[in-house]
PDB file of C-alpha atoms in Angstrom:
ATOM      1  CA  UNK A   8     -52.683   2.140  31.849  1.00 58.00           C
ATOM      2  CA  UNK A   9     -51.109   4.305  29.403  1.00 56.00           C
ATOM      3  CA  UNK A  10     -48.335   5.317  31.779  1.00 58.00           C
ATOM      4  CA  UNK A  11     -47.627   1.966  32.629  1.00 57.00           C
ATOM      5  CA  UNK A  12     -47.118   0.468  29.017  1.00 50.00           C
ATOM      6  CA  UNK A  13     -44.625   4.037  28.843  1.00 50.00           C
ATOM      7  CA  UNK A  14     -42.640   2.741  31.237  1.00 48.00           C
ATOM      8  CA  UNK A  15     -42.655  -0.737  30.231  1.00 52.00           C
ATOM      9  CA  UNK A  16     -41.554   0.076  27.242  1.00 54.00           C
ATOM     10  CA  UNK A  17     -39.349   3.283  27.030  1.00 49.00           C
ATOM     11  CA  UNK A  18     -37.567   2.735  30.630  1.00 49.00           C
ATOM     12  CA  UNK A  19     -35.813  -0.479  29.561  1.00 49.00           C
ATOM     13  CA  UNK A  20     -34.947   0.910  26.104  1.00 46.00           C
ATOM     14  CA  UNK A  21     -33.154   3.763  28.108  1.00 44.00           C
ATOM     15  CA  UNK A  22     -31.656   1.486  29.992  1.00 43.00           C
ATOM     16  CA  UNK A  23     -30.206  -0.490  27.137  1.00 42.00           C
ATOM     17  CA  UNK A  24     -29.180   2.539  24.755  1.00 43.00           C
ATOM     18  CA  UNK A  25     -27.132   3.725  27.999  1.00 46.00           C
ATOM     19  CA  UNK A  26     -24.728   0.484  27.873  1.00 44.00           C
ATOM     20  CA  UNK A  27     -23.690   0.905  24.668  1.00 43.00           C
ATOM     21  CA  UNK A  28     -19.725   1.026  24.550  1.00 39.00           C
ATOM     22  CA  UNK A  29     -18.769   2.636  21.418  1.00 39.00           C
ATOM     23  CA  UNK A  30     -19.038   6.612  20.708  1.00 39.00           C
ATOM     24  CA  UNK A  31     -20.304   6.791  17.131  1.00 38.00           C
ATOM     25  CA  UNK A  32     -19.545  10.589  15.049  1.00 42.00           C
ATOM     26  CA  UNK A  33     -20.882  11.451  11.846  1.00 41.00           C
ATOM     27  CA  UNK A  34     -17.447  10.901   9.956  1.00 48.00           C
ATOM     28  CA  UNK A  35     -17.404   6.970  10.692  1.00 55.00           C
ATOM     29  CA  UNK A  36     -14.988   7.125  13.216  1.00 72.00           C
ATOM     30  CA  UNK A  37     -15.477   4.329  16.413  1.00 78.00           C
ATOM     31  CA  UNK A  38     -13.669   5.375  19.656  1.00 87.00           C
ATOM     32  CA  UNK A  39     -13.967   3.252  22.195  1.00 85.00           C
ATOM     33  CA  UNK A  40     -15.156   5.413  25.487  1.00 87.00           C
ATOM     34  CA  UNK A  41     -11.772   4.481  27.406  1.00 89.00           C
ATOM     35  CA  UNK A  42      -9.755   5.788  25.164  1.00 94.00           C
ATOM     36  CA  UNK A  43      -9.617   9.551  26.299  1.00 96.00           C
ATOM     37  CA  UNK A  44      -5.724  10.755  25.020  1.00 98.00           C
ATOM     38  CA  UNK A  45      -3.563   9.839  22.169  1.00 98.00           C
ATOM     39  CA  UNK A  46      -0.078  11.170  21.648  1.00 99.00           C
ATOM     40  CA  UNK A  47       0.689  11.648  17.593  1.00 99.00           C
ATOM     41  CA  UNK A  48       5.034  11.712  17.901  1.00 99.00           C
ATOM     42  CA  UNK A  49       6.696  13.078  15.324  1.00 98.00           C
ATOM     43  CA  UNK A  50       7.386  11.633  11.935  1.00 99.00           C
ATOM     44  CA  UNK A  51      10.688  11.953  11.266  1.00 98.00           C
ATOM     45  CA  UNK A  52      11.643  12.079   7.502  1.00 98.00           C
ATOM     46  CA  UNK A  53      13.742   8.991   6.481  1.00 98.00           C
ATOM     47  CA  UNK A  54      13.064   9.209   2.642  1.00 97.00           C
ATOM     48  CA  UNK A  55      16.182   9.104   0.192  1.00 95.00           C
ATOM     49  CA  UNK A  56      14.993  12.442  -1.016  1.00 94.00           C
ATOM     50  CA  UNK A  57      13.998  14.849   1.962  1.00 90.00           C
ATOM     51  CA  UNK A  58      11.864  18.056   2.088  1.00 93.00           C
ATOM     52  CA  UNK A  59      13.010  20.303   4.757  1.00 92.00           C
ATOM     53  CA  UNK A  60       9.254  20.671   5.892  1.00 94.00           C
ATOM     54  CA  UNK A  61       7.829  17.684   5.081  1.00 96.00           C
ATOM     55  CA  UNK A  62       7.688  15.943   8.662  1.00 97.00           C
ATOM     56  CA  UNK A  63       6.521  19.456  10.236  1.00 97.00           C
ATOM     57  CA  UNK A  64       4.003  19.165   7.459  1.00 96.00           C
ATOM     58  CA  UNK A  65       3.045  15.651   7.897  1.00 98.00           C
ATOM     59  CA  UNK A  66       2.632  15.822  11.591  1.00 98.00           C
ATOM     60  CA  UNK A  67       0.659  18.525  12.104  1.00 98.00           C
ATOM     61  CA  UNK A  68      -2.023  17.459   9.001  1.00 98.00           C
ATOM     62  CA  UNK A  69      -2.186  14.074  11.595  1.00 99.00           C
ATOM     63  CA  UNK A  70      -2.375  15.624  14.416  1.00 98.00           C
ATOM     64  CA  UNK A  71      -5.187  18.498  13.045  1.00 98.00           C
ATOM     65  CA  UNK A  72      -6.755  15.107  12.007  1.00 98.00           C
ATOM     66  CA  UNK A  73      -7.526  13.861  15.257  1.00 97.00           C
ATOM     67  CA  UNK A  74      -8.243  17.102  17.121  1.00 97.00           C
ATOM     68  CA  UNK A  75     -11.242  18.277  14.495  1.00 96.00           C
ATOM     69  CA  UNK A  76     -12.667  14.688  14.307  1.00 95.00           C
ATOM     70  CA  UNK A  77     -12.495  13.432  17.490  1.00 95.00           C
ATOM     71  CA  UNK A  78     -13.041  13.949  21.114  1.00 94.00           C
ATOM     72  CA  UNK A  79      -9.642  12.772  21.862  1.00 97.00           C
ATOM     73  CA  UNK A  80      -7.221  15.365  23.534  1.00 97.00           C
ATOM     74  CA  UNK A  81      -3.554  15.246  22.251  1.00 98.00           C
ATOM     75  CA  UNK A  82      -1.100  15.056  25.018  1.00 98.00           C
ATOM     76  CA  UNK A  83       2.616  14.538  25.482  1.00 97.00           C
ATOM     77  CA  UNK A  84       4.107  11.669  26.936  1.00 95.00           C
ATOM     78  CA  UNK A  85       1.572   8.920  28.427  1.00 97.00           C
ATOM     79  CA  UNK A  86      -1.525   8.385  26.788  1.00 98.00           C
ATOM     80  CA  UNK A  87      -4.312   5.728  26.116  1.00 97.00           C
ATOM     81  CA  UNK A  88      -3.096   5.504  22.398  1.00 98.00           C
ATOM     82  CA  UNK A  89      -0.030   6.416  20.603  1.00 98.00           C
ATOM     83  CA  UNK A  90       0.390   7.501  17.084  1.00 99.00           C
ATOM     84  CA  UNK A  91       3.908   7.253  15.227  1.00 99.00           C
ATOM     85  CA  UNK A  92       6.110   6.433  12.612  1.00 99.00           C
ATOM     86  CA  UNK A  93       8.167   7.796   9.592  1.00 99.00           C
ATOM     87  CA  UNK A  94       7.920   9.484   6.125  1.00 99.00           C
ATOM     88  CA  UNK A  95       9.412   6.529   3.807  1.00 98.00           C
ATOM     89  CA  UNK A  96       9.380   7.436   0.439  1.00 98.00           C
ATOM     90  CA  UNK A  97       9.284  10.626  -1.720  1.00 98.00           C
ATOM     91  CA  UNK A  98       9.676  10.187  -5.343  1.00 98.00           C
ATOM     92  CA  UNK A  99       8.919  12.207  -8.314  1.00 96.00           C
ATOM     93  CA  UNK A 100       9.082   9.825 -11.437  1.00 94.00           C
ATOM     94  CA  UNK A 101       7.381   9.925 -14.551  1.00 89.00           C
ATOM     95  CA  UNK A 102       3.729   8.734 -14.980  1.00 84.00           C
ATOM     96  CA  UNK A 103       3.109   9.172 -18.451  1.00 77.00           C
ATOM     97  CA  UNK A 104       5.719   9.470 -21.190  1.00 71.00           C
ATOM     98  CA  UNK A 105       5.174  11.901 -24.461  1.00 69.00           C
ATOM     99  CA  UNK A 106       6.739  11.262 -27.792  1.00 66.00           C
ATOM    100  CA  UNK A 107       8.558  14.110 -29.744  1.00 65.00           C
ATOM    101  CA  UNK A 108       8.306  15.402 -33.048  1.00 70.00           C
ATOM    102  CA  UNK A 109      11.554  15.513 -33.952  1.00 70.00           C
ATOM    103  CA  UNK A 110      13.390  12.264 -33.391  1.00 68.00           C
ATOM    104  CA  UNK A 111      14.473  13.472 -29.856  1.00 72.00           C
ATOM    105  CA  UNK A 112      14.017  11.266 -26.746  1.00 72.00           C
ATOM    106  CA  UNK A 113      10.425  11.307 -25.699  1.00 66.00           C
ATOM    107  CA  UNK A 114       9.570  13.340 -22.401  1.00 67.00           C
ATOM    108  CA  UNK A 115       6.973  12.942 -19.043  1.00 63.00           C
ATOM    109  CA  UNK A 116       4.071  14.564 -20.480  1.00 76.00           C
ATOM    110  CA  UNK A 117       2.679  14.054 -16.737  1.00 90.00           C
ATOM    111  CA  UNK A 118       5.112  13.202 -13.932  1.00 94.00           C
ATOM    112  CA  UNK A 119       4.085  11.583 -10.443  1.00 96.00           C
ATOM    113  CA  UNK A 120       4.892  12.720  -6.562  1.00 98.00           C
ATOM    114  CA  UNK A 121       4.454   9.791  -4.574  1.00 98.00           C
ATOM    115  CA  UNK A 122       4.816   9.999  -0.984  1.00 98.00           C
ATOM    116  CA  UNK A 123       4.643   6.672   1.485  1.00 99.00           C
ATOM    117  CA  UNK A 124       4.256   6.933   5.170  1.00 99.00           C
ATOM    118  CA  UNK A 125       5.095   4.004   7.772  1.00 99.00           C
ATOM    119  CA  UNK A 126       2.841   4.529  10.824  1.00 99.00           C
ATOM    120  CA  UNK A 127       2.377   2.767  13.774  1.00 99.00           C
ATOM    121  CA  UNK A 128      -0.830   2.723  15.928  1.00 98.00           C
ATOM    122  CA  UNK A 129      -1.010   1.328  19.581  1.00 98.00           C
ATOM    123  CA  UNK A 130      -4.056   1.330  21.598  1.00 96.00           C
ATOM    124  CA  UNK A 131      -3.006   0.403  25.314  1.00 94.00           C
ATOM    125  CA  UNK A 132      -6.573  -0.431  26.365  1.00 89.00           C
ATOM    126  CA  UNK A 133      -7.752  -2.871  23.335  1.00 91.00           C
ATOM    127  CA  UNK A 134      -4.562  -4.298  21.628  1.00 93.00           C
ATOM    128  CA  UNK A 135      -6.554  -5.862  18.453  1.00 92.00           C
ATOM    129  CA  UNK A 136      -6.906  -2.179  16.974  1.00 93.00           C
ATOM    130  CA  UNK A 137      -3.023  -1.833  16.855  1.00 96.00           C
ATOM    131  CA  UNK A 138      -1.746  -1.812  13.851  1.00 98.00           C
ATOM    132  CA  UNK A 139       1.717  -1.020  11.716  1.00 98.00           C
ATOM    133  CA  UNK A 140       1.900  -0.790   7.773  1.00 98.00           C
ATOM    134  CA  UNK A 141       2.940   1.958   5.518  1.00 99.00           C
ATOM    135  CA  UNK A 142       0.400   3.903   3.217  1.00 99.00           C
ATOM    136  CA  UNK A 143       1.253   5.816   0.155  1.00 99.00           C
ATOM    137  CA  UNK A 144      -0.412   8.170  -2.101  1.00 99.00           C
ATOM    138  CA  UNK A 145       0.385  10.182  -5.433  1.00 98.00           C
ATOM    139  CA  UNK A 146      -0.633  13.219  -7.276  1.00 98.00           C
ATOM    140  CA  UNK A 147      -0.130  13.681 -11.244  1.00 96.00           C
ATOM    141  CA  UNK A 148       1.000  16.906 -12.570  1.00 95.00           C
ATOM    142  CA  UNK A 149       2.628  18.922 -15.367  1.00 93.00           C
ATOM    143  CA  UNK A 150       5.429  20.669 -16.029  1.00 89.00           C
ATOM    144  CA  UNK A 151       8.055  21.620 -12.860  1.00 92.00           C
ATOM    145  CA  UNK A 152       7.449  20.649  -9.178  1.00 94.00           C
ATOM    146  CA  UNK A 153       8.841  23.547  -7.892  1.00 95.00           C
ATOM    147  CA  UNK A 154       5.685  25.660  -8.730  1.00 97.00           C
ATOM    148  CA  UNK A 155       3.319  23.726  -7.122  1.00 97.00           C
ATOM    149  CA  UNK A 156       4.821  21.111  -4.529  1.00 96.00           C
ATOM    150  CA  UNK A 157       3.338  22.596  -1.282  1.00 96.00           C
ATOM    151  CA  UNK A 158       0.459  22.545  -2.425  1.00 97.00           C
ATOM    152  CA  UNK A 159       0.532  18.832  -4.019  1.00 98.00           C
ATOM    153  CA  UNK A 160       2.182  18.113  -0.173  1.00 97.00           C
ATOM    154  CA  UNK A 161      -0.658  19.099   1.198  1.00 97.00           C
ATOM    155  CA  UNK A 162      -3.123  17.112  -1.092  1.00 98.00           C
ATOM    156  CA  UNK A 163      -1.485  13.911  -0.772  1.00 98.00           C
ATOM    157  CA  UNK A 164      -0.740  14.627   3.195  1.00 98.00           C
ATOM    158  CA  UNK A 165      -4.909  15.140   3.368  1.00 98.00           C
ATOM    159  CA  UNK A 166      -5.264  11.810   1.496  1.00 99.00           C
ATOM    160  CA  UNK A 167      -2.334  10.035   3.959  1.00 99.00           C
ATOM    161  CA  UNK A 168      -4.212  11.280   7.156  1.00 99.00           C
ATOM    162  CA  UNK A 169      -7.317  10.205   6.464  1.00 98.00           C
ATOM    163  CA  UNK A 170      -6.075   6.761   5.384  1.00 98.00           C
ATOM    164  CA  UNK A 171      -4.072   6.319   8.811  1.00 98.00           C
ATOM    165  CA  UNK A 172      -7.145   7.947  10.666  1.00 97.00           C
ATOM    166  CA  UNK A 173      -9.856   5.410   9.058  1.00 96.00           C
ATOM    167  CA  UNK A 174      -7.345   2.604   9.885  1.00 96.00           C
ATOM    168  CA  UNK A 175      -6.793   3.531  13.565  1.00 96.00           C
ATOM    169  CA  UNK A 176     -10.482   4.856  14.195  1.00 93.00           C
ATOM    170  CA  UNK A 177     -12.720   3.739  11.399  1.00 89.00           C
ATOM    171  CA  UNK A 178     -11.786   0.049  11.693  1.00 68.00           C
ATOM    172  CA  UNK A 179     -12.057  -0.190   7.624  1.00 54.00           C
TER     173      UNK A 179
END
């Protein structure tokens, strides 16, 4: 008897769980199982003020993405998805304006990188996930950007990347 209500119950529950048609991972992300090979181009830097690394940059944040969140294998050329676009904007402009003591102009006590990316997301297999929009993010700081602009890069290229990758993969 017991055997029987086991297999009455458990078998068909097997049997359902097995036709499920989304891969679910702990970071949120939904990839359908067709979709086996995405190819992230390069983004090309199109911004009225250009950082020689920036696109290098950019791209490989993306594409580092992808590879440690998902089971999907970046390829060259022909793939179930494609990932691409361009670097739009980079502007440093103050954010917050300090008054002087001494009847001089006032100054950025805090000045603002901003960096907007236009990416483009085509998934061959299920066309309602493609999408194209631009994204932008900014970090605050003081003082000179020389000092510390890789490393504010790299902040707002973390922030960019998992924007784009929720979009494409989270379905947010």
């Amino acid at each position: 008897m017991r055997k029987s209500l086991f297999f009455l119950l458990v078998v068909p529950l097997l049997l359902v769980s097995q036709s499920c048609s989304y891969r679910l991972s702990l970071d949120g992300a939904s990839i359908p199982p067709e979709l086996k090979t995405i190819n992230v181009m390069f983004f090309e830097n199109t911004a009225p003020l250009v950082v020689n690394n920036m696109s290098q940059l950019f791209t490989e944040a993306l594409k580092e993405r992808i590879r440690s969140q998902t089971s999907l294998s970046l390829v060259r050329g022909e793939a179930d998805a494609t990932m691409e676009g361009q670097i739009t904007g980079y502007t440093i402009a103050p954010a917050a304006i300090q008054a002087t003591s001494d009847n001089r102009q006032p100054i950025a006590g805090q000045t603002r990188l901003s960096i907007t990316v236009k990416a483009k997301y085509t998934n061959i297999a299920n066309k309602k996930y493609n999408f194209e929009e631009s994204f932008t993010r900014f970090k605050d700081f003081s003082g000179e950007i020389a000092p510390v602009e890789q490393s504010l890069i790299a902040d707002i290229n973390k922030q960019l990347t998992e924007d784009i990758f929720n979009r494409a993969f989270a379905n947010w």
